[in-house]
């Protein structure tokens, strides 16, 4: 699986990157390349021109202010996990960054690339000859979904580890495009569609992630086939603060089960109540009801549903206990 030929441009600032993308609609942004280049080798993500974001200083800044923490989209996952402020105040983010792939990937892979990585499916993340032998599929070159053949939607799963941790902590993103800069909650970056899961205009890029200054204590956990290095079959982040045994703030977000990372709805009803067996049971029920795993991985959908619910329960219980 050889890499196809492409031109490489290396803009020095965000505006030049956006202009290069606008002027060459067939081009793609590349950061660490640990997702995109693999897909290009598989023949599922071709581009005549790559716009390398790694030389843009603005994207590599991390800045703590009274308004919160700004993390440039080009910050490497390994470096992010090593920041003392992340370990002290945004633990789920550090745990999620450390849970991504292996050390080599984390040395290259970036925050922006992790938030924007492609959705995955066992029928899609295969070599060209494998997919051809299987008649391709809706997501690329084919006209049928092997997971849900009756439908016209791709159910490939979003499997980024960082997004749920950032969502649980109430992150926002700054997005830059030819039309200017805009800021929105991270949740609005995503759409429940395995073929087009990012709400970005073609020329837009994620420039910065913004975290609030006073987050609740948080944690991240995932289940995967291989403990050493693997995408999440299900990943859960929880942010929970408790006073006198009673929940004050609670947000739960999940990855690996849907075509986008999701924030669990219904947790507000648990605020002001003790984190007891009844509450934990309710959380498990909410997760099981809201996640929509499909047959897109080697593990069954039901296993991923139950694993997500069990992980959420375990993380909430351990945060409440600590
Ligand atoms: C063996 C293996 C195991 C892996 N395991 C995991 C895992 O467990 N968890 C996990 O989350 N990931 C995993 N990955 C995927 C990948 O390594 C990480 O998600 C990484 O963070 C991707 O970042 P990157 O900078 O390399 O992205 P790139 O490959 O450079 O880009 C990924 C996508 O994002 C787009 N993009 C990049 N930056 C921006 C930006 N600023 N704005 C808009 N679009 C942008 C690119 O155009 C591309 O479409 C694995 C990869 C491999 C090869
Ligand atoms: S969910 Fe269906 S359309 Fe999407 S990648 Fe898998 S087989 Fe293809």
XYZ file of C-alpha atoms and ligand atoms in Angstrom:
383
model
C 0.000 0.000 0.000
C 2.042 2.879 -1.312
C 1.287 6.504 -0.593
C -0.102 8.320 -3.633
C 1.757 11.389 -4.923
C 0.774 14.753 -3.470
C 2.065 18.298 -3.259
C 2.930 19.613 0.202
C 2.532 23.236 1.302
C 3.733 24.538 4.634
C 1.932 27.758 5.592
C 3.391 29.875 8.400
C 0.063 31.127 9.738
C -3.562 30.086 9.977
C -4.793 32.622 7.409
C -2.355 31.296 4.763
C -3.458 27.730 5.524
C -7.107 28.669 5.032
C -6.270 30.531 1.787
C -4.367 27.484 0.475
C -7.359 25.245 1.217
C -9.794 27.708 -0.388
C -7.643 27.991 -3.529
C -7.213 24.202 -3.842
C -10.529 22.509 -2.957
C -8.971 19.038 -3.473
C -6.392 19.667 -0.748
C -6.520 18.415 2.860
C -5.115 19.703 6.127
C -2.572 17.434 7.774
C -1.180 17.777 11.304
C 0.637 14.723 12.730
C -0.552 12.583 9.815
C -1.070 9.513 12.035
C -4.686 9.148 10.888
C -4.708 10.769 7.449
C -1.593 9.120 6.034
C -2.767 5.661 7.107
C -6.069 6.279 5.315
C -4.244 7.594 2.248
C -2.163 4.410 2.122
C -5.410 2.430 2.279
C -6.711 4.440 -0.681
C -9.642 5.903 1.261
C -8.514 9.472 1.745
C -6.702 10.729 -1.347
C -5.606 14.356 -1.715
C -3.677 16.082 -4.492
C -2.237 18.559 -2.003
C -1.651 18.404 1.729
C -1.520 21.565 3.825
C 0.872 20.876 6.683
C -0.277 22.715 9.826
C 2.769 21.798 11.910
C 4.717 25.015 11.232
C 1.988 27.365 12.487
C 3.060 28.858 15.810
C -0.444 29.952 16.846
C -1.550 26.316 16.833
C 1.168 25.160 19.218
C 0.436 27.582 22.088
C -0.914 26.586 25.483
C -2.004 29.496 27.646
C -3.652 29.584 31.079
C -5.593 32.782 31.818
C -8.311 33.811 34.265
C -10.816 32.888 31.549
C -9.489 29.321 31.390
C -7.026 27.233 29.420
C -6.359 27.748 25.688
C -4.841 24.754 23.911
C -3.658 25.154 20.322
C -4.926 22.494 17.920
C -1.344 21.678 16.925
C -0.266 20.715 20.455
C 0.979 17.125 20.476
C -0.946 14.628 22.598
C 2.158 13.427 24.446
C 3.156 16.991 25.363
C -0.415 17.771 26.451
C -0.522 14.795 28.808
C 2.756 15.901 30.423
C 1.561 19.433 31.293
C 1.364 19.752 35.113
C -1.815 21.888 34.864
C -3.567 19.117 32.914
C -2.734 16.519 35.571
C -3.766 18.876 38.392
C -6.975 20.357 37.050
C -8.089 18.576 33.852
C -7.286 14.962 34.703
C -9.670 13.387 32.162
C -7.872 15.236 29.348
C -4.486 13.869 30.429
C -5.879 10.347 30.824
C -7.555 10.501 27.406
C -4.428 11.846 25.669
C -2.329 9.089 27.264
C -4.872 6.472 26.126
C -4.441 7.399 22.431
C -2.534 4.799 20.379
C 1.167 4.274 21.312
C 3.981 6.640 22.378
C 5.124 7.180 18.758
C 1.635 8.269 17.689
C 1.315 10.572 20.695
C 4.648 12.204 19.848
C 3.221 13.196 16.438
C -0.572 13.169 16.834
C -2.191 16.478 17.690
C -5.230 17.767 19.554
C -6.828 19.030 16.299
C -6.123 15.805 14.419
C -7.616 13.800 17.263
C -10.781 15.922 17.332
C -11.116 15.715 13.535
C -10.053 12.131 12.902
C -12.147 10.126 10.490
C -14.863 7.749 11.691
C -14.014 4.029 11.657
C -15.637 0.740 10.655
C -14.369 -2.822 10.084
C -15.677 -2.651 6.510
C -13.897 0.655 5.812
C -10.489 0.643 7.537
C -9.131 -2.026 5.232
C -6.818 -2.151 2.268
C -8.030 -1.218 -1.201
C -8.114 -4.866 -2.390
C -10.059 -5.963 0.720
C -12.722 -3.311 0.169
C -12.857 -3.982 -3.560
C -13.357 -7.703 -2.945
C -16.236 -6.784 -0.623
C -17.895 -4.457 -3.173
C -16.815 -1.308 -1.270
C -19.489 0.428 0.865
C -21.556 3.629 1.165
C -18.794 5.567 2.923
C -16.395 5.204 -0.003
C -17.012 4.180 -3.608
C -19.889 1.755 -2.877
C -23.662 1.934 -2.700
C -24.522 -0.323 0.230
C -23.808 -0.267 3.947
C -22.736 -3.748 5.086
C -23.626 -2.858 8.692
C -27.209 -1.702 8.018
C -27.962 -2.772 4.407
C -31.559 -1.514 4.509
C -30.548 2.091 5.242
C -28.809 4.908 3.410
C -26.726 6.126 6.364
C -23.163 5.318 7.312
C -22.826 4.256 10.962
C -19.009 4.323 11.173
C -18.016 5.224 14.733
C -16.137 8.261 15.991
C -13.273 6.873 18.064
C -11.243 9.876 19.208
C -10.298 9.634 22.896
C -9.882 13.337 23.592
C -13.326 14.628 22.573
C -15.341 13.049 25.431
C -12.867 14.336 28.032
C -13.102 17.863 26.614
C -16.899 17.636 26.299
C -17.296 16.507 29.908
C -15.322 19.584 30.968
C -17.440 21.965 28.875
C -14.863 22.817 26.185
C -15.396 25.223 23.333
C -13.466 25.438 20.070
C -12.257 28.361 17.992
C -12.629 27.665 14.284
C -10.989 29.664 11.490
C -12.125 29.779 7.863
C -12.222 32.124 4.889
C -15.294 33.780 6.454
C -13.352 34.608 9.647
C -13.146 33.218 13.181
C -15.992 31.713 15.171
C -16.301 30.114 18.570
C -18.749 27.356 19.498
C -19.266 24.595 22.057
C -17.201 21.536 21.080
C -20.410 19.472 20.845
C -21.467 21.600 17.844
C -18.406 20.451 15.889
C -20.003 17.026 15.422
C -22.869 15.534 13.419
C -24.345 12.010 13.738
C -23.288 10.866 10.263
C -20.400 8.447 9.681
C -19.710 9.896 6.223
C -19.646 13.580 7.234
C -19.331 13.836 11.003
C -17.734 17.307 11.225
C -19.723 20.545 11.035
C -16.848 22.383 9.336
C -16.949 24.282 6.029
C -14.373 22.783 3.603
C -11.853 25.591 4.260
C -12.348 25.713 8.050
C -9.860 24.370 10.579
C -9.933 23.984 14.336
C -7.451 26.484 15.792
C -7.897 26.340 19.563
C -9.643 24.415 22.319
C -10.859 26.471 25.280
C -11.432 24.933 28.703
C -13.168 26.686 31.623
C -10.981 27.741 34.595
C -12.905 25.896 37.326
C -13.655 22.363 36.104
C -15.135 19.622 38.269
C -12.804 16.690 39.091
C -12.764 14.354 36.119
C -11.617 10.968 34.810
C -11.502 9.031 31.527
C -11.630 5.313 30.825
C -11.922 3.142 27.733
C -12.308 -0.486 26.714
C -10.299 -1.723 23.751
C -9.300 -4.991 22.147
C -5.562 -4.579 22.874
C -4.654 -2.834 26.115
C -1.342 -1.507 24.805
C -2.553 0.276 21.679
C -6.057 0.479 20.268
C -8.999 2.686 19.454
C -11.823 2.710 22.017
C -14.636 0.188 21.542
C -16.239 2.528 24.061
C -14.713 5.442 25.963
C -16.269 7.434 28.792
C -15.325 10.713 30.470
C -16.952 11.929 33.662
C -16.702 15.323 35.377
C -18.257 15.224 38.841
C -18.084 17.374 41.937
C -19.625 16.169 45.180
C -20.229 17.995 48.477
C -21.469 16.160 51.590
C -22.146 13.079 49.465
C -24.427 15.052 47.124
C -23.703 15.636 43.409
C -23.118 19.327 42.610
C -21.998 19.112 38.982
C -22.101 16.091 36.695
C -21.394 15.728 33.002
C -20.711 12.469 31.164
C -19.516 12.158 27.559
C -18.845 9.100 25.428
C -16.892 8.059 22.361
C -16.645 4.923 20.204
C -20.372 4.130 20.205
C -21.853 6.646 17.752
C -20.724 8.533 14.649
C -19.977 11.475 16.946
C -18.915 11.835 20.571
C -22.029 12.361 22.687
C -22.835 14.206 25.897
C -25.158 12.102 28.019
C -28.553 13.778 28.422
C -30.526 13.552 31.667
C -27.703 13.878 34.198
C -29.140 17.186 35.499
C -31.803 15.147 37.297
C -29.025 13.642 39.461
C -27.753 17.017 40.704
C -28.568 17.624 44.372
C -28.965 13.903 44.997
C -26.606 11.469 46.745
C -24.360 9.408 44.476
C -25.802 6.127 45.712
C -26.719 2.789 44.145
C -29.968 4.256 42.753
C -28.095 7.098 41.004
C -25.459 4.725 39.610
C -28.181 2.456 38.273
C -29.875 5.449 36.651
C -26.598 6.440 34.959
C -26.179 2.932 33.552
C -29.746 3.063 32.227
C -29.219 6.499 30.620
C -26.052 5.308 28.860
C -27.624 2.086 27.606
C -30.562 4.050 26.216
C -28.562 6.792 24.488
C -25.544 5.065 22.910
C -26.095 3.563 19.459
C -23.257 1.111 18.782
C -23.573 -0.750 15.476
C -21.713 -3.763 14.069
C -18.729 -1.597 13.069
C -16.072 -3.288 15.242
C -14.911 -6.821 15.969
C -16.739 -6.634 19.321
C -20.529 -6.887 19.331
C -22.728 -3.803 19.603
C -24.332 -5.159 22.791
C -20.923 -5.660 24.425
C -19.999 -2.040 23.653
C -23.337 -0.793 25.013
C -22.884 -2.688 28.289
C -19.185 -1.760 28.532
C -20.008 1.944 28.105
C -22.650 1.756 30.832
C -20.340 -0.177 33.172
C -17.466 2.259 32.591
C -19.700 5.269 33.299
C -20.908 3.682 36.528
C -17.366 2.798 37.629
C -15.938 6.266 36.913
C -18.803 8.080 38.663
C -18.491 5.817 41.715
C -14.716 6.267 41.948
C -14.891 10.071 41.526
C -17.633 10.256 44.176
C -15.543 8.142 46.546
C -12.448 10.310 46.094
C -2.193 2.063 15.128
C -2.977 3.292 15.464
C -3.685 3.340 16.655
C -4.438 4.462 16.969
N -5.124 4.474 18.162
C -5.859 5.557 18.480
C -6.574 5.590 19.729
O -6.508 4.674 20.537
N -7.324 6.684 19.997
C -7.429 7.736 19.130
O -8.121 8.717 19.448
N -6.736 7.749 17.960
C -5.960 6.696 17.623
N -5.248 6.691 16.448
C -5.445 7.790 15.481
C -4.453 8.953 15.577
O -3.152 8.507 15.873
C -4.858 9.991 16.607
O -6.253 10.198 16.600
C -4.149 11.322 16.412
O -4.454 12.181 17.475
C -4.531 12.020 15.115
O -3.884 13.281 15.103
P -2.965 13.733 13.886
O -2.458 15.081 14.210
O -1.958 12.702 13.548
O -4.095 13.797 12.739
P -3.900 13.821 11.157
O -3.733 12.440 10.663
O -2.900 14.832 10.752
O -5.330 14.382 10.743
C -6.509 13.632 11.022
C -7.692 14.347 10.348
O -7.927 15.602 10.976
C -7.798 16.684 10.045
N -7.157 17.761 10.800
C -5.969 17.724 11.455
N -5.788 18.864 12.150
C -6.888 19.634 11.926
C -7.309 20.924 12.387
N -6.558 21.663 13.208
N -8.506 21.389 11.968
C -9.295 20.664 11.118
N -8.952 19.434 10.662
C -7.772 18.935 11.077
C -6.998 16.140 8.871
O -7.334 16.787 7.663
C -7.444 14.681 8.870
O -8.662 14.566 8.193
C -4.470 5.579 16.098
C -3.741 5.528 14.906
C -3.005 4.411 14.582
C -2.234 4.385 13.305
S -21.118 1.730 8.570
Fe -21.676 0.946 6.545
S -21.289 2.615 5.104
Fe -20.265 3.115 7.025
S -18.169 2.387 6.769
Fe -19.314 0.710 7.741
S -20.095 -0.543 6.076
Fe -19.412 1.388 5.206
